[in-house]
GROMACS .gro file of C-alpha atoms in nm:
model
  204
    1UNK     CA    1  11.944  15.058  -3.232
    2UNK     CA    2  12.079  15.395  -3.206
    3UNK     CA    3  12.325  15.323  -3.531
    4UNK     CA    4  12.016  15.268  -3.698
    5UNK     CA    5  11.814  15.599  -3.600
    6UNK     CA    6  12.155  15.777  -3.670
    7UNK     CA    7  12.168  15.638  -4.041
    8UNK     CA    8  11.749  15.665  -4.075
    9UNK     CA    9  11.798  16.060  -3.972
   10UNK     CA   10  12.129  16.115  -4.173
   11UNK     CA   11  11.907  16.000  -4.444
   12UNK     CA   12  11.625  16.234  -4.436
   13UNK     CA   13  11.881  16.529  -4.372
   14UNK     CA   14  12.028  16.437  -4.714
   15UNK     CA   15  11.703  16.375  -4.865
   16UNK     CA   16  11.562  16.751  -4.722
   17UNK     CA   17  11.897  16.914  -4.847
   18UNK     CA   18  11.858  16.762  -5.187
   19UNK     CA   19  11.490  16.883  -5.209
   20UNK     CA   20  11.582  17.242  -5.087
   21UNK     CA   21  11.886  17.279  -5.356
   22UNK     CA   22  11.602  17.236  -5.619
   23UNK     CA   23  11.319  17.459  -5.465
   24UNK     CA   24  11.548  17.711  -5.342
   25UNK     CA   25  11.373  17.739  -4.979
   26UNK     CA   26  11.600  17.540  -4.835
   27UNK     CA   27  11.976  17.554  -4.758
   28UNK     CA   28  12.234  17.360  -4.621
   29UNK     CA   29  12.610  17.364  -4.490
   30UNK     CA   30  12.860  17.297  -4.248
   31UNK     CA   31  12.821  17.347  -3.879
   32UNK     CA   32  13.086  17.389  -3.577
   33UNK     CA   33  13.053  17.503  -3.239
   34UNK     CA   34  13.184  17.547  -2.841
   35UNK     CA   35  12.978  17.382  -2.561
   36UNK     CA   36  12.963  17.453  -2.210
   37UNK     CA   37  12.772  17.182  -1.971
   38UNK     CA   38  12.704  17.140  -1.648
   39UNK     CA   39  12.556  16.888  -1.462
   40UNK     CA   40  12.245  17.005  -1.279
   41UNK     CA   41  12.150  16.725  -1.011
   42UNK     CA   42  11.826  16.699  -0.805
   43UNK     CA   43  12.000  16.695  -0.480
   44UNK     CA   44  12.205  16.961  -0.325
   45UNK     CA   45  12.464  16.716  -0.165
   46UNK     CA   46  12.614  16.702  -0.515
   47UNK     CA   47  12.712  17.006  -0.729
   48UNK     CA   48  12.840  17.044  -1.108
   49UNK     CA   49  13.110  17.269  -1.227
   50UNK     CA   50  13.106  17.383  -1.595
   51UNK     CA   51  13.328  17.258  -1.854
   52UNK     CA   52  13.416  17.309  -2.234
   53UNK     CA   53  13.353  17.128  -2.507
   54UNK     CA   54  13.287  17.106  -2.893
   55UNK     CA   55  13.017  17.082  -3.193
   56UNK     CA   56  13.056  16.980  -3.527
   57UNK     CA   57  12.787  16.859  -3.820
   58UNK     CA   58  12.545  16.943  -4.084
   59UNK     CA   59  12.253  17.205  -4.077
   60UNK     CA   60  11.980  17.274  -4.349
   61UNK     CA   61  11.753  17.556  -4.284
   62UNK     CA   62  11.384  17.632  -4.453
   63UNK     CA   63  11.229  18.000  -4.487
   64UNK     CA   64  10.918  18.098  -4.569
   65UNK     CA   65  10.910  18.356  -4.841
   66UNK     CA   66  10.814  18.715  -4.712
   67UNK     CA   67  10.694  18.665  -4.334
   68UNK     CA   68  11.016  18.544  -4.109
   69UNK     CA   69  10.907  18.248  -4.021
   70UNK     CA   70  11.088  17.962  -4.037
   71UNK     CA   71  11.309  17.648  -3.922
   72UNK     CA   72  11.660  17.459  -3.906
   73UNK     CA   73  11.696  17.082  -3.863
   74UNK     CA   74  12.111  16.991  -3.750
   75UNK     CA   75  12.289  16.635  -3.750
   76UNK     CA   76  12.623  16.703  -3.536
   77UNK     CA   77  12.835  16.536  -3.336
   78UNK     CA   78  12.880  16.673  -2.964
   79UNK     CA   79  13.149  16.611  -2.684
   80UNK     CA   80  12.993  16.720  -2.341
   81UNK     CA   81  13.256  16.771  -2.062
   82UNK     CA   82  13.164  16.790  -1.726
   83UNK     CA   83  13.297  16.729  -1.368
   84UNK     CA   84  13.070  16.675  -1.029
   85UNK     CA   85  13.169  16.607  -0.700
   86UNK     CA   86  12.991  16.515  -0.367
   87UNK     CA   87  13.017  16.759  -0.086
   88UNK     CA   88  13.235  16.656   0.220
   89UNK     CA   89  13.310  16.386   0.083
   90UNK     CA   90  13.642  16.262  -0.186
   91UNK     CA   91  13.466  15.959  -0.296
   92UNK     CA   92  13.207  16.098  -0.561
   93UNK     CA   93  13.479  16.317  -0.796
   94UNK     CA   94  13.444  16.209  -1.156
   95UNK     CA   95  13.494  16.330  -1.490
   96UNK     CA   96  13.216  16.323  -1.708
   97UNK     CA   97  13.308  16.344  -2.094
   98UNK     CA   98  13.012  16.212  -2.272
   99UNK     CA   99  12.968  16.155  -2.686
  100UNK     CA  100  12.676  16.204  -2.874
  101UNK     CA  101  12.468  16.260  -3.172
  102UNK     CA  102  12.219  16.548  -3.135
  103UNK     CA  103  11.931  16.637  -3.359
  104UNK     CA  104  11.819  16.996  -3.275
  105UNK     CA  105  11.514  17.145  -3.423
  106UNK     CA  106  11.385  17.491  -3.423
  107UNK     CA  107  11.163  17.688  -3.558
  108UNK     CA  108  11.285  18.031  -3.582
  109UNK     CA  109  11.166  18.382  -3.668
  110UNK     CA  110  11.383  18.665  -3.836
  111UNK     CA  111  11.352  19.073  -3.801
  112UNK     CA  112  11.347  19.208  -4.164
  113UNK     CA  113  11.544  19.549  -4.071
  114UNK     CA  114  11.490  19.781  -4.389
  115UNK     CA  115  11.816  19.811  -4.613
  116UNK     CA  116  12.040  19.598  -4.404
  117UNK     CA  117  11.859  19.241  -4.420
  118UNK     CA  118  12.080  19.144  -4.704
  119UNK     CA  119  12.359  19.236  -4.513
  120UNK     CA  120  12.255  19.140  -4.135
  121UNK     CA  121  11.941  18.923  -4.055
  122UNK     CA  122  11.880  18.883  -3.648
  123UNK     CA  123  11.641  18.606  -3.569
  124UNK     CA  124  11.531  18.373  -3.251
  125UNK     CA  125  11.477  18.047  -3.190
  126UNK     CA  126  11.320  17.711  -3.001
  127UNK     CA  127  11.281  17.408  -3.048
  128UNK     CA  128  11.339  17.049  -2.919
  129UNK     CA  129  11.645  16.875  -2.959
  130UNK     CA  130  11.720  16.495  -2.943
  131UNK     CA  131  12.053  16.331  -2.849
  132UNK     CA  132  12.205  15.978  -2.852
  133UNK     CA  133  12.505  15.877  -2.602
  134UNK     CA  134  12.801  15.720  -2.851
  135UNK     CA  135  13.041  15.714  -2.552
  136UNK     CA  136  13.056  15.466  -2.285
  137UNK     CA  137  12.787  15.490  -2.038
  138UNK     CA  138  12.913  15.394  -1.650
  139UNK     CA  139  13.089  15.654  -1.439
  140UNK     CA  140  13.361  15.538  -1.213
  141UNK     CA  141  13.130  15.277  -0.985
  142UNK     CA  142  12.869  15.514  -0.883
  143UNK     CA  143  12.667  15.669  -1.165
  144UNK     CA  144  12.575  15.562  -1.560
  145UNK     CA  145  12.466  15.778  -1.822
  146UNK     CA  146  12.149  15.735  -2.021
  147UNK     CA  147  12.143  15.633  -2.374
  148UNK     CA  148  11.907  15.908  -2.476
  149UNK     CA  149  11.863  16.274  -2.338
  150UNK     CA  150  11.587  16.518  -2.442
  151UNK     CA  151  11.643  16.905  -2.397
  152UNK     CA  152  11.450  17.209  -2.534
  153UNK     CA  153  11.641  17.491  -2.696
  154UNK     CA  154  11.605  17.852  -2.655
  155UNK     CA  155  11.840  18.098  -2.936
  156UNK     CA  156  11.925  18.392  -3.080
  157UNK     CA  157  12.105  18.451  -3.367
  158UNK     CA  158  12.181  18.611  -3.686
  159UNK     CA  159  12.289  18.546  -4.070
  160UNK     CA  160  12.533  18.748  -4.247
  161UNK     CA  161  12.521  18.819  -4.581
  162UNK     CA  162  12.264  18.554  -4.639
  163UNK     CA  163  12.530  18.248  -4.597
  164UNK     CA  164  12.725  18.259  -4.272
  165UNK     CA  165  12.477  18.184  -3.940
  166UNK     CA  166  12.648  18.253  -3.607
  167UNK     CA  167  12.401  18.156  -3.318
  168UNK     CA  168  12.438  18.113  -2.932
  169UNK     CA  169  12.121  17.880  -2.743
  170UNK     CA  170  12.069  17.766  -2.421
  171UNK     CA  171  11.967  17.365  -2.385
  172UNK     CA  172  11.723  17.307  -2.083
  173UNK     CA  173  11.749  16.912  -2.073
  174UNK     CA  174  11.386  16.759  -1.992
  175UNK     CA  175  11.515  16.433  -1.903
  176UNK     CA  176  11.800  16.256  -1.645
  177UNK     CA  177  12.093  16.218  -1.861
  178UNK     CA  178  12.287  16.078  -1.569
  179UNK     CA  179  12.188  15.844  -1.300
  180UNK     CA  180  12.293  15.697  -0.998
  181UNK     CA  181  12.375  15.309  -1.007
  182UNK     CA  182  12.551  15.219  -0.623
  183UNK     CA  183  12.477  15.341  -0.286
  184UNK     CA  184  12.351  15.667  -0.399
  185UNK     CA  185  12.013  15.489  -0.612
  186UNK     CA  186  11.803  15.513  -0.350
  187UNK     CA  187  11.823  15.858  -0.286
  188UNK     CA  188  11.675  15.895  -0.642
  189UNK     CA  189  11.957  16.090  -0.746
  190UNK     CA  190  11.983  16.195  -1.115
  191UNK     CA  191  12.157  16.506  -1.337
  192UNK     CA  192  11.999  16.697  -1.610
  193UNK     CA  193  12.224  16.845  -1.863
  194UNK     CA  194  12.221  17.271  -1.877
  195UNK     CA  195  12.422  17.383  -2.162
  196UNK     CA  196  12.529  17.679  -2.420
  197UNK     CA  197  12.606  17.623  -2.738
  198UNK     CA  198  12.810  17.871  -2.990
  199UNK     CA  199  12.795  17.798  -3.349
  200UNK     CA  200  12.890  17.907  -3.696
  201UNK     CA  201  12.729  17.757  -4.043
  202UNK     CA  202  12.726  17.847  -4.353
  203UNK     CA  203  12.487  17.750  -4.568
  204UNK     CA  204  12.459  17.740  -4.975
   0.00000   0.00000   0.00000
């Protein structure tokens, strides 16, 4: 199922891309990126550390002539690294290094600065943003991973002579992208992913 919403998505990407090459308001490129995650879990007995990972896809962006406004649709692959332990207690210590495919969306507006917009183009961001696990979904005994994990994104950013797009956001997740499976499921104990993201496209 989710091999299928990857392909159906990939799809319309292409599709939009093709579209904006002929219209002109639209753009596309390649995307890369750093992430850090952490883990933030609805009880304090158990606490995330940050970790590193990586980014790396295709964006297409849309502007409307004249006013700012605007929006950017991205297909990339993500590795989220995290670690989370249990306090006082060596049995909860796991590694967390999860896969996925994420589909952000934002709608953005840009600051026309006079003489320098060709040049340097700051701009903000939010939007929603969509990902689907690739990677394997228990962790150690005690927790598993959900398939699918909703997050809203908050950015800044800017574009450099009109073609390379270096932006930093901050992903709120809205839903449990990890829960736990053994003794700890009663409790009702669950993680929410918290993450930056640092990226570069460029788009033609």
């Amino acid at each position: 199922m989710r091999s299928v919403k990857s392909i159906i998505l990939t799809l319309l990407l292409v599709m939009s891309a093709s579209v904006a090459h002929a219209d002109g308001l639209f753009r596309f490129g390649p995307k890369v990126g750093l992430t850090v995650n952490e883990l933030h879990f609805n009880n304090s007995t158990f606490d995330g550390s940050n970790k590193t990972g990586w980014t790396a896809g295709v964006m297409t962006e849309f502007k409307m002539p004249v006013i700012g406004i605007g929006a950017d649709l991205s297909l990339m692959y993500v590795r989220r690294n995290s670690r989370f332990m249990a306090e006082n207690s060596s049995d909860v210590n796991a590694s967390n290094n999860r896969d996925y495919i994420e589909i952000p969306l934002n709608l953005r507006y840009s600051f026309s600065l006079p003489v320098i917009s060709n040049v340097l183009l700051p701009y903000v961001a939010v939007g929603p943003s969509v990902s689907f696990l690739t990677s394997r979904r228990n962790i150690a005994d005690d927790f598993r991973n959900k398939s699918v994990d909703w997050a809203l994104n908050f950015g800044i950013g800017v574009q450099l002579v009109k073609h390379i797009d270096i932006s930093a956001r901050y992903g709120l997740g809205l839903t449990k992208a990890v829960k736990a499976i053994s003794d700890y499921e009663e409790a009702g104990i669950q993680g929410k992913n918290r993450y930056w993201t640092i990226s570069v496209a460029y788009l033609f």
